[in-house]
Coordinates of C-alpha atoms and ligand atoms in Angstrom, one line a residue:
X81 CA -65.5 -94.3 -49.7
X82 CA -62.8 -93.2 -51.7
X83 CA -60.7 -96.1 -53.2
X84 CA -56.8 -96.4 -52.2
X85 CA -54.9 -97.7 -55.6
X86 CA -51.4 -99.7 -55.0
X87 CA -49.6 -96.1 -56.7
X88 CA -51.3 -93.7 -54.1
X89 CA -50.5 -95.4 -51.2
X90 CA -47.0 -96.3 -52.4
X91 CA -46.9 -91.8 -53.3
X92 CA -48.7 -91.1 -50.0
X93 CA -45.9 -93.1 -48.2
X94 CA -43.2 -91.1 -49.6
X95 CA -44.8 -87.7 -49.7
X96 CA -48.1 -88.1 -46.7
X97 CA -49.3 -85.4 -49.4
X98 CA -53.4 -86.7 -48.6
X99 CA -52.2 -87.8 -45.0
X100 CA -53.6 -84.9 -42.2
X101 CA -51.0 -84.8 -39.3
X102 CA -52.1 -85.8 -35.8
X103 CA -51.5 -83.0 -34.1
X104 CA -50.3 -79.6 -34.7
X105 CA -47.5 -77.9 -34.0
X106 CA -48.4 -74.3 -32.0
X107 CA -46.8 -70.9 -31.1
X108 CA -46.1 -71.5 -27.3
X109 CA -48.8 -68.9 -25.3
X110 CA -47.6 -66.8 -23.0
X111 CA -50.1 -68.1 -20.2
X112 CA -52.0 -71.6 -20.4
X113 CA -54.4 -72.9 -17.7
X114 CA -52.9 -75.9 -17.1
X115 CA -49.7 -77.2 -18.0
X116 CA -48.6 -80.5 -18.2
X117 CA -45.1 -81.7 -18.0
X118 CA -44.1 -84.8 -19.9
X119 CA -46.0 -86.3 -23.3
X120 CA -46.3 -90.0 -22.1
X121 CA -49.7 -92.0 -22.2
X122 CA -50.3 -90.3 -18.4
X123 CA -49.5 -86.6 -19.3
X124 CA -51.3 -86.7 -22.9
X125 CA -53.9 -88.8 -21.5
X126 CA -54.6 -86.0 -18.6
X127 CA -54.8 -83.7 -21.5
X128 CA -57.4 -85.3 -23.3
X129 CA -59.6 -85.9 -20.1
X130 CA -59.3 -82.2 -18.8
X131 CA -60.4 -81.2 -22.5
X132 CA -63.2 -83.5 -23.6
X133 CA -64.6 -84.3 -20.0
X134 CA -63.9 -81.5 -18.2
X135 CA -63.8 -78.1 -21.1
X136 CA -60.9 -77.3 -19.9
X137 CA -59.2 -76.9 -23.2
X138 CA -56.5 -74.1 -22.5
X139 CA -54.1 -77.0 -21.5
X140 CA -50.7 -77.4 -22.7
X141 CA -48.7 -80.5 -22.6
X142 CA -44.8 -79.9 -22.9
X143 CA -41.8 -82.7 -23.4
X144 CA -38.3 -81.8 -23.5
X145 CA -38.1 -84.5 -26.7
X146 CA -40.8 -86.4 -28.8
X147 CA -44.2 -87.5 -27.5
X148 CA -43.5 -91.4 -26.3
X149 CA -40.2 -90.6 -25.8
X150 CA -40.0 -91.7 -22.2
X151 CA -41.5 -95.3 -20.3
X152 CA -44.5 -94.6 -22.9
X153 CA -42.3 -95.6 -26.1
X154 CA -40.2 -98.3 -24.2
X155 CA -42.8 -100.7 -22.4
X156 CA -43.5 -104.0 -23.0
X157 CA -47.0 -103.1 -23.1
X158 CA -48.4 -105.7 -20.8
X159 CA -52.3 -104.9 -19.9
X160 CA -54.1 -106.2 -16.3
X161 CA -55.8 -105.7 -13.3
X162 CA -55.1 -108.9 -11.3
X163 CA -53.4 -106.6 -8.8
X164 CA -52.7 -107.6 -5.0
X165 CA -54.2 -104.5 -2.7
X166 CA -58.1 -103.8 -3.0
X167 CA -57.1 -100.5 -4.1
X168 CA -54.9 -101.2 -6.4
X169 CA -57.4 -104.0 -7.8
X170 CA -60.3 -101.1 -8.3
X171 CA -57.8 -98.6 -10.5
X172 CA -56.1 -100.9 -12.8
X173 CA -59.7 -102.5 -13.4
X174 CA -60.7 -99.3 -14.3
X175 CA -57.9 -98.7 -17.1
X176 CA -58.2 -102.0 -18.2
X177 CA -62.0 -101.0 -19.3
X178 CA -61.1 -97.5 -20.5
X179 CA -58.6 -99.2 -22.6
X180 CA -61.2 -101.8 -23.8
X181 CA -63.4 -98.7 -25.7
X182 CA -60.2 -97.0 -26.2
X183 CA -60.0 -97.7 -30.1
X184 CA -63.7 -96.5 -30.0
X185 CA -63.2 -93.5 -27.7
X186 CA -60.2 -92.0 -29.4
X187 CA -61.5 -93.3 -33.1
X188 CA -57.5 -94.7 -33.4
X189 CA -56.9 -98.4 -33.7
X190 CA -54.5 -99.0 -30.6
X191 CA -54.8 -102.7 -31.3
X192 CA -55.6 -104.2 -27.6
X193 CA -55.6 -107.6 -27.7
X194 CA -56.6 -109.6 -24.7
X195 CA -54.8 -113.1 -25.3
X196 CA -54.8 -113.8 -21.2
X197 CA -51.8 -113.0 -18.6
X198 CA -50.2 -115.8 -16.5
X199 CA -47.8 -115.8 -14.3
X200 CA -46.0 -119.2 -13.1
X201 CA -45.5 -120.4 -9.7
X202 CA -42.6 -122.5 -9.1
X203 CA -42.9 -122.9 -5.1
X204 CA -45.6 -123.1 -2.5
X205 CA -44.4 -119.7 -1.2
X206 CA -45.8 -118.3 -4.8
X207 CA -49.1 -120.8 -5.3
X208 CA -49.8 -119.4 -2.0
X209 CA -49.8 -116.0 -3.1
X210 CA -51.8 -116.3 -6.6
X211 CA -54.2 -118.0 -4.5
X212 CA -54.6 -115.1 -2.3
X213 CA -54.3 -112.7 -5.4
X214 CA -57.1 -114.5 -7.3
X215 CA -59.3 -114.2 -4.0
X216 CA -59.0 -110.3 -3.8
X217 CA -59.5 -110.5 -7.7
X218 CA -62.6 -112.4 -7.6
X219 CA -64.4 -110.9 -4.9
X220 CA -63.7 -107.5 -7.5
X221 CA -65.2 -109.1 -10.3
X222 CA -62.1 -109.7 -12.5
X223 CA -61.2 -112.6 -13.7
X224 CA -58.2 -114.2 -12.5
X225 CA -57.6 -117.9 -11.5
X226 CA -55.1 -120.1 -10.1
X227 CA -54.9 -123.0 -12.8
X228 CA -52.6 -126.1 -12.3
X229 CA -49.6 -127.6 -14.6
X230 CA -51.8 -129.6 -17.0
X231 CA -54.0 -125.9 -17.7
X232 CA -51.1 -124.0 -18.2
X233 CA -49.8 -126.8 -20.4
X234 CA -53.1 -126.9 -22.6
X235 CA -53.2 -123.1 -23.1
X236 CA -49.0 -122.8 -23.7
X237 CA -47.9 -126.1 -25.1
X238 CA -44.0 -124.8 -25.3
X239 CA -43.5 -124.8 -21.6
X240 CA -41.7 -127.3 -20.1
X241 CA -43.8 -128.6 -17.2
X242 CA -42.1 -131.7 -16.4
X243 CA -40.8 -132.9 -12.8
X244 CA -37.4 -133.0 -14.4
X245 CA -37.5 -128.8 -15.1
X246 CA -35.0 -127.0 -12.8
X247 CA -37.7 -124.7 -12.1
X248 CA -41.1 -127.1 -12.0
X249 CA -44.1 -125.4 -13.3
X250 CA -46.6 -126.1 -10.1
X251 CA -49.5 -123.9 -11.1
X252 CA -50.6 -120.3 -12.7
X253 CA -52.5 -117.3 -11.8
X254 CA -54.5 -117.0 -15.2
X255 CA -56.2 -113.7 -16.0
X256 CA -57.8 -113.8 -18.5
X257 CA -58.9 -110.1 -19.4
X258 CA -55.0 -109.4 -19.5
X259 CA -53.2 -108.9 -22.9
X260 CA -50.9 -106.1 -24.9
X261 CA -52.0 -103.5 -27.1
X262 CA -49.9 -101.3 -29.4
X263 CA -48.1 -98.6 -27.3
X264 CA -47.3 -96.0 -29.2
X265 CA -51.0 -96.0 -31.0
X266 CA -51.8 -95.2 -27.1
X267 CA -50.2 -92.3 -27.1
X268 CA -50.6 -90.9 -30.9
X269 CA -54.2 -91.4 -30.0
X270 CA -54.4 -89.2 -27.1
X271 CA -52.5 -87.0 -28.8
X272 CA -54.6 -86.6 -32.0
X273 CA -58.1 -86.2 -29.9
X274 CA -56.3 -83.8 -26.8
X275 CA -55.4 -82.1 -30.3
X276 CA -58.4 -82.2 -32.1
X277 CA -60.2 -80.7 -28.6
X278 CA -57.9 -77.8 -28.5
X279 CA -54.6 -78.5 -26.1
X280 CA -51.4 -77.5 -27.6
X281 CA -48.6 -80.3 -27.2
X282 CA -45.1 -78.5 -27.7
X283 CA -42.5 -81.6 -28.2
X284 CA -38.6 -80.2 -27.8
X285 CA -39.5 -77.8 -24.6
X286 CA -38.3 -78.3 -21.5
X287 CA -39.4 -77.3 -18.2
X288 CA -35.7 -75.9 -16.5
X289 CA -37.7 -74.5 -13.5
X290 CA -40.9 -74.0 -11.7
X291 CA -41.9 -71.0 -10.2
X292 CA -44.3 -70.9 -6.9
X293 CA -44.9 -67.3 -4.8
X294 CA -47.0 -67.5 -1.5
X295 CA -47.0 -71.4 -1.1
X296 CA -48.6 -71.3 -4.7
X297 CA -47.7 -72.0 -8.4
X298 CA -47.2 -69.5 -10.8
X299 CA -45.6 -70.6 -13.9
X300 CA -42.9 -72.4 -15.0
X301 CA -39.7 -72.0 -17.0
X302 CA -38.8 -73.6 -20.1
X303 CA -35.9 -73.4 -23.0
X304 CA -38.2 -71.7 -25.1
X305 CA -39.3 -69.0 -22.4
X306 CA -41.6 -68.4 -19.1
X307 CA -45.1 -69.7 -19.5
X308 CA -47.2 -68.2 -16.4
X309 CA -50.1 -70.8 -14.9
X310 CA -51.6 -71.7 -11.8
X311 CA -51.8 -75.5 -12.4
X312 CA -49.0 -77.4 -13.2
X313 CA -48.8 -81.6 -13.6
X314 CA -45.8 -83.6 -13.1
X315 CA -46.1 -86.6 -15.7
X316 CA -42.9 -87.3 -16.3
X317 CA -42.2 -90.6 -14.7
X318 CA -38.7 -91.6 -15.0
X319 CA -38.0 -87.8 -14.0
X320 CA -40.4 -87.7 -11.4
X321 CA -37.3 -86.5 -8.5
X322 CA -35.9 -83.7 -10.3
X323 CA -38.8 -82.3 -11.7
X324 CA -40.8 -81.9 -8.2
X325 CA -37.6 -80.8 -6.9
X326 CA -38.5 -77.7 -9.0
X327 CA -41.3 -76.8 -7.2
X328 CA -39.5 -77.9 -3.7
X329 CA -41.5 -81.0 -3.5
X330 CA -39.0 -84.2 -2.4
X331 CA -40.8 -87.5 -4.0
X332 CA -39.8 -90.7 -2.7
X333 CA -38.6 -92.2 -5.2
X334 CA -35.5 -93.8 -7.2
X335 CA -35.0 -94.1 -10.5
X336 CA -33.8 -97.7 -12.2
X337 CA -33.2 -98.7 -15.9
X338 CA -35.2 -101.3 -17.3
X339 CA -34.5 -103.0 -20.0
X340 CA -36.7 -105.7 -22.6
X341 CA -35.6 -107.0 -26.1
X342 CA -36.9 -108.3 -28.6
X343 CA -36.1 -111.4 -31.6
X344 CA -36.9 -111.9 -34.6
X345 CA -40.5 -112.6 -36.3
X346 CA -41.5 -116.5 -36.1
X347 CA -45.2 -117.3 -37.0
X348 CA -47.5 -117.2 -34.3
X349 CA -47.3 -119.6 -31.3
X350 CA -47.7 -118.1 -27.9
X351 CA -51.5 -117.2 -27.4
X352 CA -51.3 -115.7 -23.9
X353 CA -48.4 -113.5 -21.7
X354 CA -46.5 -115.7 -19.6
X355 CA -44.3 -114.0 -16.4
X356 CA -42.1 -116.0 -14.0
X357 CA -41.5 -113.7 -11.0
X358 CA -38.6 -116.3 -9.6
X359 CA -37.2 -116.3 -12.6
X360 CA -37.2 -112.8 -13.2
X361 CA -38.8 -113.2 -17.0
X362 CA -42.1 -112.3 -19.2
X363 CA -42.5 -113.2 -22.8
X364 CA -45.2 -112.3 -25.2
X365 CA -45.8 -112.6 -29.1
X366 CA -46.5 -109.8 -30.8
X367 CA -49.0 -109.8 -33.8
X368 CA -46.0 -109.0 -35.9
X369 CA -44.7 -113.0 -34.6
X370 CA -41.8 -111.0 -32.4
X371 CA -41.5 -112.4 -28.9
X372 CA -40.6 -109.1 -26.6
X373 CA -39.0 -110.2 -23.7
X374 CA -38.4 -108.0 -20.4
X375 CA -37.2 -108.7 -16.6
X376 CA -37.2 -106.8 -13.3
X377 CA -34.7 -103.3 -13.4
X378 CA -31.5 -103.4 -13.2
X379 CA -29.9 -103.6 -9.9
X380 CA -28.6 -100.1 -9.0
X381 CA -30.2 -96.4 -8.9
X382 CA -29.4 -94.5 -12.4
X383 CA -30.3 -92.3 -15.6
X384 CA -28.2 -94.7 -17.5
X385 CA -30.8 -95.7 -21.3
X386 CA -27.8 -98.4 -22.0
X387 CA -28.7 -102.1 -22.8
X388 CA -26.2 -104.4 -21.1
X389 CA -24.8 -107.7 -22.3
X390 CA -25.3 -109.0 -18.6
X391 CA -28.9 -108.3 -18.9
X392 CA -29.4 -110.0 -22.3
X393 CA -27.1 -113.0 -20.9
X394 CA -29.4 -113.4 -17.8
X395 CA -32.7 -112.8 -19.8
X396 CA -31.7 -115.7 -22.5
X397 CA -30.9 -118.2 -19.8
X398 CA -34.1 -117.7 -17.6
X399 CA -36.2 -117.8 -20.6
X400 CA -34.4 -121.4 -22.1
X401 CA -35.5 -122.5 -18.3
X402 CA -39.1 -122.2 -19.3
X403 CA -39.0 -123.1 -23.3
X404 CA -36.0 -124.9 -24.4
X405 CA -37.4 -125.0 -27.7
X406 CA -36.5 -121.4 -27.9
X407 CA -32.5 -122.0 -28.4
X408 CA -32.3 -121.3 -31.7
X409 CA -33.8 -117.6 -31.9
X410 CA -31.7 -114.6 -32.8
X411 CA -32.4 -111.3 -30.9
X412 CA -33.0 -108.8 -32.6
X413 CA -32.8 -105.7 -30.4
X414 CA -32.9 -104.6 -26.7
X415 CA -33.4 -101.4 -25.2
X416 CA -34.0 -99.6 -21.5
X417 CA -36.0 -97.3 -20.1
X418 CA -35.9 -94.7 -16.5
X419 CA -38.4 -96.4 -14.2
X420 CA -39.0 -94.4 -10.5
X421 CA -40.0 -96.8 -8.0
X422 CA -42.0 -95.6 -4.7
X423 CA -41.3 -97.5 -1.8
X424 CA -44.7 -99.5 -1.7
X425 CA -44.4 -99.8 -5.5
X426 CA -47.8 -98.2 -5.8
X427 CA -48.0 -94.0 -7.7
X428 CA -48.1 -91.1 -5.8
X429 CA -51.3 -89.1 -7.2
X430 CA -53.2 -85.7 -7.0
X431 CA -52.2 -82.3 -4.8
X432 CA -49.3 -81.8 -3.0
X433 CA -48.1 -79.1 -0.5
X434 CA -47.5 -76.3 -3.1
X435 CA -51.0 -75.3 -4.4
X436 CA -51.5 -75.5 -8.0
X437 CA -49.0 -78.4 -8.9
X438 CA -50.0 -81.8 -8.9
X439 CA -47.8 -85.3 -9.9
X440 CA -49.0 -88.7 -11.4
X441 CA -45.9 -90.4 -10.8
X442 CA -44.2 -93.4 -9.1
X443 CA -45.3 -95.8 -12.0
X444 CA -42.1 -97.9 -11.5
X445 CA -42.2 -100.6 -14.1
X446 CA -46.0 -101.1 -14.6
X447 CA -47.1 -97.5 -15.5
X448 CA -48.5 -97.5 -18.9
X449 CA -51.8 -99.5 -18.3
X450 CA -52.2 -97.0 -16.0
X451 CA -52.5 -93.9 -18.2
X452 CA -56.4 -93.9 -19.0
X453 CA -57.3 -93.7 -15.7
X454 CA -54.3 -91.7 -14.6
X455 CA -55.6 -89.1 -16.8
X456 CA -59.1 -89.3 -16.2
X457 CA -58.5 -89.0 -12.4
X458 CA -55.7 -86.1 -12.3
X459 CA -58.0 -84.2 -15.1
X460 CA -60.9 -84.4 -12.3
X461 CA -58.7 -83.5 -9.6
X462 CA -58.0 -80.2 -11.5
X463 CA -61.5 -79.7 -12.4
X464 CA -63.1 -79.9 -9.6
X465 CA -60.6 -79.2 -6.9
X466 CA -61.2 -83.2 -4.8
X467 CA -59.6 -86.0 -5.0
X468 CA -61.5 -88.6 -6.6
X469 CA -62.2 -91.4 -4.2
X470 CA -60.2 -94.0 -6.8
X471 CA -57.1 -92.4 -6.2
X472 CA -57.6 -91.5 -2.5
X473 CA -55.3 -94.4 -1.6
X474 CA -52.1 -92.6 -3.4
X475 CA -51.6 -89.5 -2.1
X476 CA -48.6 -88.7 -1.4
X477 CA -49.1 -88.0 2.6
X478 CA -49.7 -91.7 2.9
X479 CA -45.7 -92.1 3.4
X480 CA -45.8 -89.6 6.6
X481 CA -48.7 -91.4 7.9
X482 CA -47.5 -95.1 7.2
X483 CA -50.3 -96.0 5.2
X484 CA -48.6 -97.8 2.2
X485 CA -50.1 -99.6 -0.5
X486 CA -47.9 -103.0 -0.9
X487 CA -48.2 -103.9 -4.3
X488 CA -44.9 -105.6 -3.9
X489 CA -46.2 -109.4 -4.6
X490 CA -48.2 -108.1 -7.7
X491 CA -46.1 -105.3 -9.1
X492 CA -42.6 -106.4 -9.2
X493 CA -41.7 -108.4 -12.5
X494 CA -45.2 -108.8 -13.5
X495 CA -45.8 -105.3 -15.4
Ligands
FAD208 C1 -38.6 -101.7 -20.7 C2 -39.9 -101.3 -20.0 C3 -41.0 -102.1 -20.0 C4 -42.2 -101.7 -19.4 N1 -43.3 -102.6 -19.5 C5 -44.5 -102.2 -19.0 C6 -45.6 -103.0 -19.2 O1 -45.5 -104.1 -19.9 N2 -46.8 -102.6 -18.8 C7 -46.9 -101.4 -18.1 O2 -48.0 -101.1 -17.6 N3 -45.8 -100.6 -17.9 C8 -44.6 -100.9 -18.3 N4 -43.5 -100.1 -18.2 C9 -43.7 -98.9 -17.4 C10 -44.3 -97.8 -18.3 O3 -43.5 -97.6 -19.5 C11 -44.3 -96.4 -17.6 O4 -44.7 -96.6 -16.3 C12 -45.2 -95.4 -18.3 O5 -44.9 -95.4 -19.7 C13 -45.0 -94.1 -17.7 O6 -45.7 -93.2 -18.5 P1 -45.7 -91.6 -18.3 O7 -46.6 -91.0 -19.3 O8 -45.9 -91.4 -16.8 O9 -44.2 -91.2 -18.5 P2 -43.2 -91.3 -19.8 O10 -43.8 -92.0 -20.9 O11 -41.9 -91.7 -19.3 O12 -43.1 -89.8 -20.2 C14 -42.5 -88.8 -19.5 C15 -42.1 -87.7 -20.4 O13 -41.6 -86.6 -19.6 C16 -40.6 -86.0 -20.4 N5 -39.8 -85.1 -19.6 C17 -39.0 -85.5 -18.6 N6 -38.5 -84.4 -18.0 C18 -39.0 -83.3 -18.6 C19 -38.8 -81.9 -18.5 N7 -38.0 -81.4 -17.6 N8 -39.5 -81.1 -19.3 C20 -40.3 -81.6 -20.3 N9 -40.5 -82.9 -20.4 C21 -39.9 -83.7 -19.6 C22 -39.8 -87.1 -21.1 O14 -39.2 -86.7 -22.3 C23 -40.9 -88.1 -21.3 O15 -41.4 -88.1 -22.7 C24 -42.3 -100.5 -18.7 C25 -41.2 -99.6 -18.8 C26 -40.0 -100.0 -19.4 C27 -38.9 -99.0 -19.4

């Protein structure tokens, strides 16, 4: 092993003279296989998949700015599975093991670290639900329990769950398997193996148009020319509207802001992720001693990236409800992100009527834990033409047909 003095990392930080990039930079091809719009954890994750599972390696992926520029670089980076629906239980179960081998997988350290997810009830109305959660949890396999005050007391000693709280602490769903890893090592990791199996990721191209003939698609339009194809993926998320609108397909969908923040370093304290969905609030600590903080979107339709003062005002009086002790921190930071919301707040996956393009979108405000088996599914879709059964539930159809997937109770502020 060669032997890294103090000097050469100090000259290798200022000159990455010995340091390989991750992926390359390409001529854009006149024709590609499959292209994929947007370079988020879903869209470079699809990449990877088609390429390494499937041989499909003639696969661009194309963002109009930097990869984990989008949701992908913005998230909170909350991990689970302790979903509400069946359906939705069996997907995010499957992501949450994908991202378990990840680091292994994709030989990149994406530092996942399963410290347990809790979320608070305050009311009956909510024990009531965690209860019923945990059930459809359990008879899945995962792990997730509903714990009482003097549990969630023993695993976060901070909280305040006295009688006298304004908002009493009556019990927790506790899932354990749940935790936050290190987003943008997600999606440099993708990158760096869709790379290293072939697929050419073009950062600063846009897709201005998409071009269909005969019901199918044939290429699409970009600011650095025409690229003709027959497969094209919508991964774009926040974008999810205007870009199917290129190809004729409505999505229904609208597009919120959502915003988190951030404080300062303090040593370590808070073992586990703790969400209040009536209080609109989730904190975590991350291995850096930062707490990030985040809250359901903002309340109105918009492409608006602004942090509000309102927000952080709300945010810091919800979260001295729950740990009083926390007065004294100093924010450090807050920021927002485009979040497209379906009505059922489940995705909307696979084929749609215009042959040839496909979307992964709808991921609202808990998308990123779903990028490995987002990508794994949409790259078998392409492959082999079927919809894997995983997926099946959230095709987009299911909204003419009435067969939604409310993920409502599970999906809202939880992440
Ligand atoms: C503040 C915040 C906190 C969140 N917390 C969590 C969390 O804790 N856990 C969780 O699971 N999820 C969370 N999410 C949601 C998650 O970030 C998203 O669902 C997920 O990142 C979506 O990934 P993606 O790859 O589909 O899209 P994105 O990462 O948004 O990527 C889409 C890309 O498409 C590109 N693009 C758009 N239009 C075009 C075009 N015309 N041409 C080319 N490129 C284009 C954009 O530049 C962008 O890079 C959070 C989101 C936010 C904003």
């Amino acid at each position: 092993m060669r032997g890294y003095s103090a000097w050469r990392l100090f000259r290798n930080g200022l000159t990455h003279r010995e340091w390989p990039a991750a992926w390359r930079a390409h001529e854009l091809r006149p024709s590609y296989d499959v292209v994929i719009i947007g370079g988020g954890v879903h869209g470079l994750a699809t990449a990877y998949y088609l390429a390494v599972n499937h041989g499909i390696r003639n696969v661009a992926v194309l963002d109009k700015s930097y990869i984990g520029s989008g949701g992908s670089g913005r998230n909170t980076a909350i991990i689970r599975s302790n979903y509400l629906t069946p359906e939705g239980v069996a997907f995010y179960d499957r992501s949450l093991r994908l991202y378990q081998q990840l680091s292994a997988t994709l030989n990149f350290n994406v530092m996942f670290s399963q410290r347990g997810h809790m979320t608070l009830a305050h009311n009956d109305t909510s024990l009531r639900t965690m209860t019923w959660r945990a059930e459809v949890n359990k008879l899945q396999d995962i792990d997730s329990k509903v714990i009482g005050p003097d549990g969630v007391k023993r695993r976060v000693p901070y909280l305040d769950v006295s009688d006298g709280a304004r908002y009493p602490i009556l019990g927790a769903l506790y899932h354990p398997p749940g935790g936050i890893i290190r987003h943008d090592a997600v999606v440099w990791g993708y990158a760096r193996g869709a790379d290293a199996a072939g697929v050419h990721i073009h950062q600063e191209t846009e897709v201005t148009g998409i071009e269909t003939a005969g019901g199918k698609v044939t290429g699409v339009r970009t600011n650095r020319g025409t690229i003709a194809t027959g497969t094209v993926v919508n991964s774009t998320a926040g974008w999810a509207s205007t870009v199917s609108d290129m190809a004729g397909v409505a999505m229904p969908v609208q597009t919120f802001p959502l915003q988190a923040a951030v404080t300062e370093p303090v040593r370590p304290f808070l073992g586990t992720v703790i969400v209040s969905g009536s209080l609109h609030v989730y904190v975590s600590q991350t291995d850096r001693g930062e707490l990030v903080f985040g809250a359901s979107v903002d309340p109105f339709a918009s492409y608006s990236t602004r942090g509000s003062l309102e927000f952080i005002e709300g945010l810091a009086g919800h979260v001295l409800e729950l740990m009083p002790s926390l007065a004294k921190m100093r924010l450090l930071r807050q920021w927002a992100g485009l979040c497209d919301m379906t009505p059922d707040y489940s995705p909307i996956m696979g084929f749609t009527p215009v042959e040839g393009f496909l979307v992964d979108v709808g991921w609202g405000t808990y998308g990123f834990k779903a990028g490995p088996v987002s990508g794994e599914a949409i790259a078998e879709c392409i492959a082999t033409s079927r919809t894997p059964q995983i997926i099946g539930s959230f095709g987009l159809e299911r909204f003419a047909k009435g067969d939604l997937v409310g993920e409502k109770g599970a999906a809202a502020v939880g992440h």
